[in-house]
PDB file of C-alpha atoms in Angstrom:
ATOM      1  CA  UNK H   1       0.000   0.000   0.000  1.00  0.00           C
ATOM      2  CA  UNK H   2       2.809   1.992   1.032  1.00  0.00           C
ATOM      3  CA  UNK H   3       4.290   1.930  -2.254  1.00  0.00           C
ATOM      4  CA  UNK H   4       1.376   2.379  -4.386  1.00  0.00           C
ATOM      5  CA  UNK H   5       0.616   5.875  -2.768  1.00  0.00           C
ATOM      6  CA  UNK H   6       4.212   7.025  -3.183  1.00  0.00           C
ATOM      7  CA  UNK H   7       3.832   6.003  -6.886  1.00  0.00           C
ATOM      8  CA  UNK H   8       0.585   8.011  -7.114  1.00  0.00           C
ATOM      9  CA  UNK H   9       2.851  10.872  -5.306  1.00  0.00           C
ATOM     10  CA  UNK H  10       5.504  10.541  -7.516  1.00  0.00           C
ATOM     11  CA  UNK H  11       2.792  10.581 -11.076  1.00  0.00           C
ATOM     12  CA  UNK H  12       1.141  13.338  -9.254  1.00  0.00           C
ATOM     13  CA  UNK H  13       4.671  15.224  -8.922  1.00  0.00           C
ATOM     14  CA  UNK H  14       5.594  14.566 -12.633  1.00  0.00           C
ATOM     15  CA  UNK H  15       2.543  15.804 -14.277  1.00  0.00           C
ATOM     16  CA  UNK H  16       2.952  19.166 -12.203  1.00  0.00           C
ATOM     17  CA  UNK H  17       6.392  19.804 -13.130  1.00  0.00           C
ATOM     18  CA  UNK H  18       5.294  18.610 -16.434  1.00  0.00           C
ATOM     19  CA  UNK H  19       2.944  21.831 -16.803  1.00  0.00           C
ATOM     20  CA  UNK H  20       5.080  24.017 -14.891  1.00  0.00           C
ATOM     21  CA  UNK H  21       8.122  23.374 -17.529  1.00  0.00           C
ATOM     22  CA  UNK H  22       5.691  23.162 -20.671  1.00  0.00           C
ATOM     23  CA  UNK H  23       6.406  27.026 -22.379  1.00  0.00           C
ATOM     24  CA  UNK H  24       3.925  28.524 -24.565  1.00  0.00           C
ATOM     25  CA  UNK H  25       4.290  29.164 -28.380  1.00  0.00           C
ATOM     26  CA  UNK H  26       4.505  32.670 -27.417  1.00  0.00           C
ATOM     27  CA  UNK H  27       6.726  32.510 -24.522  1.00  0.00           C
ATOM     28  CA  UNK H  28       9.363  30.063 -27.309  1.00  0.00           C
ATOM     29  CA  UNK H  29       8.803  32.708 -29.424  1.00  0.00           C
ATOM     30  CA  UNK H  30       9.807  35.492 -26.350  1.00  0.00           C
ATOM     31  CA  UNK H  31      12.439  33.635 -25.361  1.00  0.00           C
ATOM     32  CA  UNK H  32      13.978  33.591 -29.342  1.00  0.00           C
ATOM     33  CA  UNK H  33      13.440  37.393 -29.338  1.00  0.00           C
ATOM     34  CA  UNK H  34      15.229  38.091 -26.422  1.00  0.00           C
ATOM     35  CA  UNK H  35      17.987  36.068 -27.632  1.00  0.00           C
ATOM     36  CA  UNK H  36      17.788  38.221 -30.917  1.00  0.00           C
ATOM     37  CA  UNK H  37      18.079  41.246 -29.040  1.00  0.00           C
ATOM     38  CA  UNK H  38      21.124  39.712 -27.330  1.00  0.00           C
ATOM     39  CA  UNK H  39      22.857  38.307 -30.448  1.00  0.00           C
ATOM     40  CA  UNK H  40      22.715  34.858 -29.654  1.00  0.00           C
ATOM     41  CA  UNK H  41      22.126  33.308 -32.610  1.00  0.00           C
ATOM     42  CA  UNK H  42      22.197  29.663 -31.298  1.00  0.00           C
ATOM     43  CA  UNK H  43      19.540  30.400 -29.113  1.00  0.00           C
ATOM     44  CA  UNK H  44      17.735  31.936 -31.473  1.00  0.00           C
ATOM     45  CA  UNK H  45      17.355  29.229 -33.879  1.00  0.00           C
ATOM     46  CA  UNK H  46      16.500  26.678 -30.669  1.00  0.00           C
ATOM     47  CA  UNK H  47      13.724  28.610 -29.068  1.00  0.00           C
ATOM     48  CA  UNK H  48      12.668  29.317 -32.894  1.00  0.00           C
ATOM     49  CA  UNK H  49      12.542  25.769 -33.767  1.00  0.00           C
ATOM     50  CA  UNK H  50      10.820  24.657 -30.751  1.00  0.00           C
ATOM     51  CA  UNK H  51       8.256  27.304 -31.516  1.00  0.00           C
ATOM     52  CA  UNK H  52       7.860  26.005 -34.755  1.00  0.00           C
ATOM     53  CA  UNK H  53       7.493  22.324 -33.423  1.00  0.00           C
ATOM     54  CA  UNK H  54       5.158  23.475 -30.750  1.00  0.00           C
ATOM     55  CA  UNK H  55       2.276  24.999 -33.007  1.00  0.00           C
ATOM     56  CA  UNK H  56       3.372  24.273 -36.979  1.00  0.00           C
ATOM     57  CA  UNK H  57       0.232  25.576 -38.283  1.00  0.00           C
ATOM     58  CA  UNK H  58      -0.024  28.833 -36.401  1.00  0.00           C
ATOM     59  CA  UNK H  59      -0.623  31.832 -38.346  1.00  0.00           C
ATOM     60  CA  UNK H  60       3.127  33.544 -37.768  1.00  0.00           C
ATOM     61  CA  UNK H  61       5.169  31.175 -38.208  1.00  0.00           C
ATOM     62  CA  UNK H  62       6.002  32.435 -42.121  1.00  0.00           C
ATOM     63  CA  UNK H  63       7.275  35.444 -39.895  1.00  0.00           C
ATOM     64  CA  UNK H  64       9.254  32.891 -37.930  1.00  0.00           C
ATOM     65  CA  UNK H  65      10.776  31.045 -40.470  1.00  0.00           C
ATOM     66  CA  UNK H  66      11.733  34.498 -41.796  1.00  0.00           C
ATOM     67  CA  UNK H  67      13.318  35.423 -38.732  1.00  0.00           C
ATOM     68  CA  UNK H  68      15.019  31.719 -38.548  1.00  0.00           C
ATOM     69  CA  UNK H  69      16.167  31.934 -42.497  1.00  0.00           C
ATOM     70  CA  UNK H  70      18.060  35.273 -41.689  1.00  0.00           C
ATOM     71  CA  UNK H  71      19.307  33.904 -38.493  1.00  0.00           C
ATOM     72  CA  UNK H  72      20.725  31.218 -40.254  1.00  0.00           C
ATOM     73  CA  UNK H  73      22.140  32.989 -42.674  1.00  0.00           C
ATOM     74  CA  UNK H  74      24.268  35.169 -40.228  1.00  0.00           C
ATOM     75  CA  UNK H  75      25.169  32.224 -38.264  1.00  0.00           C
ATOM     76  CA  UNK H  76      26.787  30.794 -41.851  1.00  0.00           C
ATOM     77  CA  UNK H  77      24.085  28.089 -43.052  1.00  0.00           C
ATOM     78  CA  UNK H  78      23.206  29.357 -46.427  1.00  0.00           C
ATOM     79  CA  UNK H  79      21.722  25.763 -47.570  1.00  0.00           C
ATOM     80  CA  UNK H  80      19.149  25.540 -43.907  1.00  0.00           C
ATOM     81  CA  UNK H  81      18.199  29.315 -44.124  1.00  0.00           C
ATOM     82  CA  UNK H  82      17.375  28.879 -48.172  1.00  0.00           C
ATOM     83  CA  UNK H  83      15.062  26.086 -46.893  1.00  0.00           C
ATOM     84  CA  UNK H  84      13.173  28.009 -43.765  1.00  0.00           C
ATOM     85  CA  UNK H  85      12.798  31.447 -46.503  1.00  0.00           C
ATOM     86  CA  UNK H  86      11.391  28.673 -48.756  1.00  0.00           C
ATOM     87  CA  UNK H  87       9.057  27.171 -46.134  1.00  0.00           C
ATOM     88  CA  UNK H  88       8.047  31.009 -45.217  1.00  0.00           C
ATOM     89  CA  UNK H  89       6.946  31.118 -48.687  1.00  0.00           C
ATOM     90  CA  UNK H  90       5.182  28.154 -49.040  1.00  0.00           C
ATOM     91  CA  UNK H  91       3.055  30.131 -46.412  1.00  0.00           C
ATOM     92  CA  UNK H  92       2.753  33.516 -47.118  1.00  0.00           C
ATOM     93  CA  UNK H  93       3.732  33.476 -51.336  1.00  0.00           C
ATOM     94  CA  UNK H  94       3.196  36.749 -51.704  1.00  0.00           C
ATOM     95  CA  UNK H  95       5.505  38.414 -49.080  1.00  0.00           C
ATOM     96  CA  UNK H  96       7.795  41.079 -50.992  1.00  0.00           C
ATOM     97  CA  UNK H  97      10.393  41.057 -47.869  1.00  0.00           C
ATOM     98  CA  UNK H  98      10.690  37.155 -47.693  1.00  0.00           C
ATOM     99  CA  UNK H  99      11.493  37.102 -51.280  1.00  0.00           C
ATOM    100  CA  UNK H 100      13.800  39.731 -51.071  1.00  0.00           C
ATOM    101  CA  UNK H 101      15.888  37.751 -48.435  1.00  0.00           C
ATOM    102  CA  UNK H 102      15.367  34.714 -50.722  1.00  0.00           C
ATOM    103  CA  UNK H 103      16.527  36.548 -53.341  1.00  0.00           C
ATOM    104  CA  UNK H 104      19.619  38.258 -52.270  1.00  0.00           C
ATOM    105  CA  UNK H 105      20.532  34.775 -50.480  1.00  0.00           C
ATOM    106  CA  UNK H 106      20.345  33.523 -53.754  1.00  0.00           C
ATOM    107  CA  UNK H 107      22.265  35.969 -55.798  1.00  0.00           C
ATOM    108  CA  UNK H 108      25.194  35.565 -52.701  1.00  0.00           C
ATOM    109  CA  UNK H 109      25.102  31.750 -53.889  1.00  0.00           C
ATOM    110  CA  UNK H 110      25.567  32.972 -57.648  1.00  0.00           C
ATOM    111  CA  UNK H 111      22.274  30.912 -58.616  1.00  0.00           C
ATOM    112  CA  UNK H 112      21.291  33.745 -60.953  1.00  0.00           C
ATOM    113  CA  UNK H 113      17.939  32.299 -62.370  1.00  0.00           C
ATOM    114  CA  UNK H 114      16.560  31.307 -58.531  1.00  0.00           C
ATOM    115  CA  UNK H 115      17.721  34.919 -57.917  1.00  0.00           C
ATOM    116  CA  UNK H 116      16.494  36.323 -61.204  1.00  0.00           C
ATOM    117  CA  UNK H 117      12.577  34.430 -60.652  1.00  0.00           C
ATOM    118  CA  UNK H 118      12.606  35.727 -56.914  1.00  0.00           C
ATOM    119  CA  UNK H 119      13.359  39.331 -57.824  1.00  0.00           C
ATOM    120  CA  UNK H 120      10.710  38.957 -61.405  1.00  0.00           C
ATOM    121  CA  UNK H 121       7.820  37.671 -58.524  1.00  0.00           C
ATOM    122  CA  UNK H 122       8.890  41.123 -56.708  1.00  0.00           C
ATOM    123  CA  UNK H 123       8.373  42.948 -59.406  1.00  0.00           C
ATOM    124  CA  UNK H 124       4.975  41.564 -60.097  1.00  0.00           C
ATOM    125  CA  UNK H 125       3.574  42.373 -56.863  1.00  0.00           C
ATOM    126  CA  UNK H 126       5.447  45.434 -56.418  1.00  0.00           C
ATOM    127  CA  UNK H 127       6.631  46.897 -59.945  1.00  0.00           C
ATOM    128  CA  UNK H 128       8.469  50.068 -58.338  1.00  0.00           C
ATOM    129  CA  UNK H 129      10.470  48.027 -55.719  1.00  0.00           C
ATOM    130  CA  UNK H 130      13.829  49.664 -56.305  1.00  0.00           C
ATOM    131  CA  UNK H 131      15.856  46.938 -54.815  1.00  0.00           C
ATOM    132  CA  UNK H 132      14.576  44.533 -57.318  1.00  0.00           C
ATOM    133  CA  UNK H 133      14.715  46.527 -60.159  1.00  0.00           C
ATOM    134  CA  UNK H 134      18.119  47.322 -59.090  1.00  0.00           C
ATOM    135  CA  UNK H 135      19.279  43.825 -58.723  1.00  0.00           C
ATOM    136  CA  UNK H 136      17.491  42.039 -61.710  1.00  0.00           C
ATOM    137  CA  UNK H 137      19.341  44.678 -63.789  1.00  0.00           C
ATOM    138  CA  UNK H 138      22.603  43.196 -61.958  1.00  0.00           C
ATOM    139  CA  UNK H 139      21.653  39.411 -63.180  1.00  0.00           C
ATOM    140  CA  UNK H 140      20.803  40.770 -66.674  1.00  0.00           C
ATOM    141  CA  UNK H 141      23.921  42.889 -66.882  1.00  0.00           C
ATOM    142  CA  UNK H 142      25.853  39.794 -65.732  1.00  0.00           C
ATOM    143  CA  UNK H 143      24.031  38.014 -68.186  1.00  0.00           C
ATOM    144  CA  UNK H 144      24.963  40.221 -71.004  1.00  0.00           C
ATOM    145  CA  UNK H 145      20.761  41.440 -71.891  1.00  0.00           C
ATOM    146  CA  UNK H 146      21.738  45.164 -71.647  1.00  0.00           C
ATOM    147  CA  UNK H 147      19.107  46.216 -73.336  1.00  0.00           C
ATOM    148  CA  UNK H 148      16.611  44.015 -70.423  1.00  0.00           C
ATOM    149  CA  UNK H 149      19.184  45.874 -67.178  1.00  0.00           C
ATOM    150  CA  UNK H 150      18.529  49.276 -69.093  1.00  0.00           C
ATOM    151  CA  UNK H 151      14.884  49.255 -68.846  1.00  0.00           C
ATOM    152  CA  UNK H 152      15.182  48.158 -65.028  1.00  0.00           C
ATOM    153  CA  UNK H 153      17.611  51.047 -64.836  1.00  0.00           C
ATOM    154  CA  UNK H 154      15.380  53.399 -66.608  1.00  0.00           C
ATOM    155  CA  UNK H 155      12.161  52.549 -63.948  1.00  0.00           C
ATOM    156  CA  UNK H 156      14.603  53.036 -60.931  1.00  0.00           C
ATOM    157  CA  UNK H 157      16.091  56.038 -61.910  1.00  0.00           C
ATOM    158  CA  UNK H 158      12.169  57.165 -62.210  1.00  0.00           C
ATOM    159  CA  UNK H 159      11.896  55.770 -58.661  1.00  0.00           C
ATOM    160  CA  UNK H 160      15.198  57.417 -57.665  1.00  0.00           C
ATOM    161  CA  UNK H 161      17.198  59.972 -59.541  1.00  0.00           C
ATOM    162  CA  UNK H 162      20.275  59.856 -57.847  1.00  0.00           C
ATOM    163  CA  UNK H 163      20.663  56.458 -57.798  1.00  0.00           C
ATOM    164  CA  UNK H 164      24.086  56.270 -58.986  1.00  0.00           C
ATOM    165  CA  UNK H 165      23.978  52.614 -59.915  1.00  0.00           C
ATOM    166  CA  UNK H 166      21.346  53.139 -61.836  1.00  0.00           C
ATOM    167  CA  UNK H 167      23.135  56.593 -63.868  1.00  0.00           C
ATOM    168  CA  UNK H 168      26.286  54.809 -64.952  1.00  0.00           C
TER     169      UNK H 168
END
C-alpha cells in the first residue's frame, strides 16, 4: 500500500512539473526574441525551432521562419536558411520582404535564375520596388541582356534619380 501511494505521489509530482516546464508558443517565441536582441544566434534558432514544433500551423510562423532563415544565414548556413525562406513562402507566397531575403541569399550563392525568378515575382507584386529593379538589372547585366538591365535602370532612376547605380 505503502508503495502504491508514493507512486501516485511521484505521477502526481511529474505531471505538475510537467505543466510548470511546458512554455507557450509565445513565450518560445519570447524567449527567441530576447535572444535576438542579445545576439545569440544559437539560441535563437532553438527557441525558434521549438516554436515552430510546438504549433506548426499557427498563423506567424512564415514570420518565424523568416526570422530563422536570416538567423541562419548570419550564423553561416546558407543551404538551412534557403530552406526556412522557402518554407516562409510556401506560407505567405506573396511576401515582398521574404522574397527579397530569398533573393539576395540567392544571388550571394551565384544561382542567378533562382535569384532572377525571386526578384521577377517582386516585381509583379510590387513593380516600383527599387531593390529589385536594381538587382534584376545586376543578373541581366551579368548576363549580357543590356538592353533588359537598361529598362530596369530606366524605372529606378524614375523611382530614384540619384541612384548612382542606376546613372552609370
Amino acid at each position: 500500500m505503502y508503495n502504491m501511494k508514493s507512486l501516485v505521489y511521484f505521477l502526481i509530482l511529474c505531471c505538475c512539473c510537467g505543466r510548470i516546464s511546458a512554455q507557450t508558443y509565445d513565450e518560445l517565441v519570447g524567449k527567441a526574441m530576447d535572444a535576438i536582441e542579445a545576439d545569440s544566434l544559437y539560441d535563437a534558432e532553438k527557441w525558434l525551432k521549438e516554436a515552430l514544433n510546438k504549433e506548426p500551423a499557427h498563423m506567424g510562423n512564415s514570420l518565424l521562419l523568416s526570422n530563422l532563415g536570416t538567423i541562419q544565414r548570419r550564423m553561416g548556413k546558407p543551404k538551412e536558411a534557403l530552406e526556412s525562406y522557402t518554407l516562409a513562402l510556401n506560407k505567405s507566397p506573396h511576401s515582398v520582404k521574404i522574397l527579397l531575403n530569398r533573393a539576395s541569399l540567392y544571388l550571394e550563392l551565384d544561382y542567378l535564375e533562382k535569384a532572377y525568378l525571386d526578384y521577377c515575382n517582386v516585381i509583379d507584386l510590387s513593380p516600383k520596388n527599387k531593390e529589385a529593379l536594381q538587382f534584376r538589372a545586376y543578373i541581366y547585366m551579368r548576363q549580357r541582356r543590356y538592353n533588359e538591365a537598361r529598362n530596369d535602370y530606366r524605372a529606378l532612376l524614375e523611382e530614384e534619380p540619384a541612384n548612382r547605380t542606376a546613372r552609370i
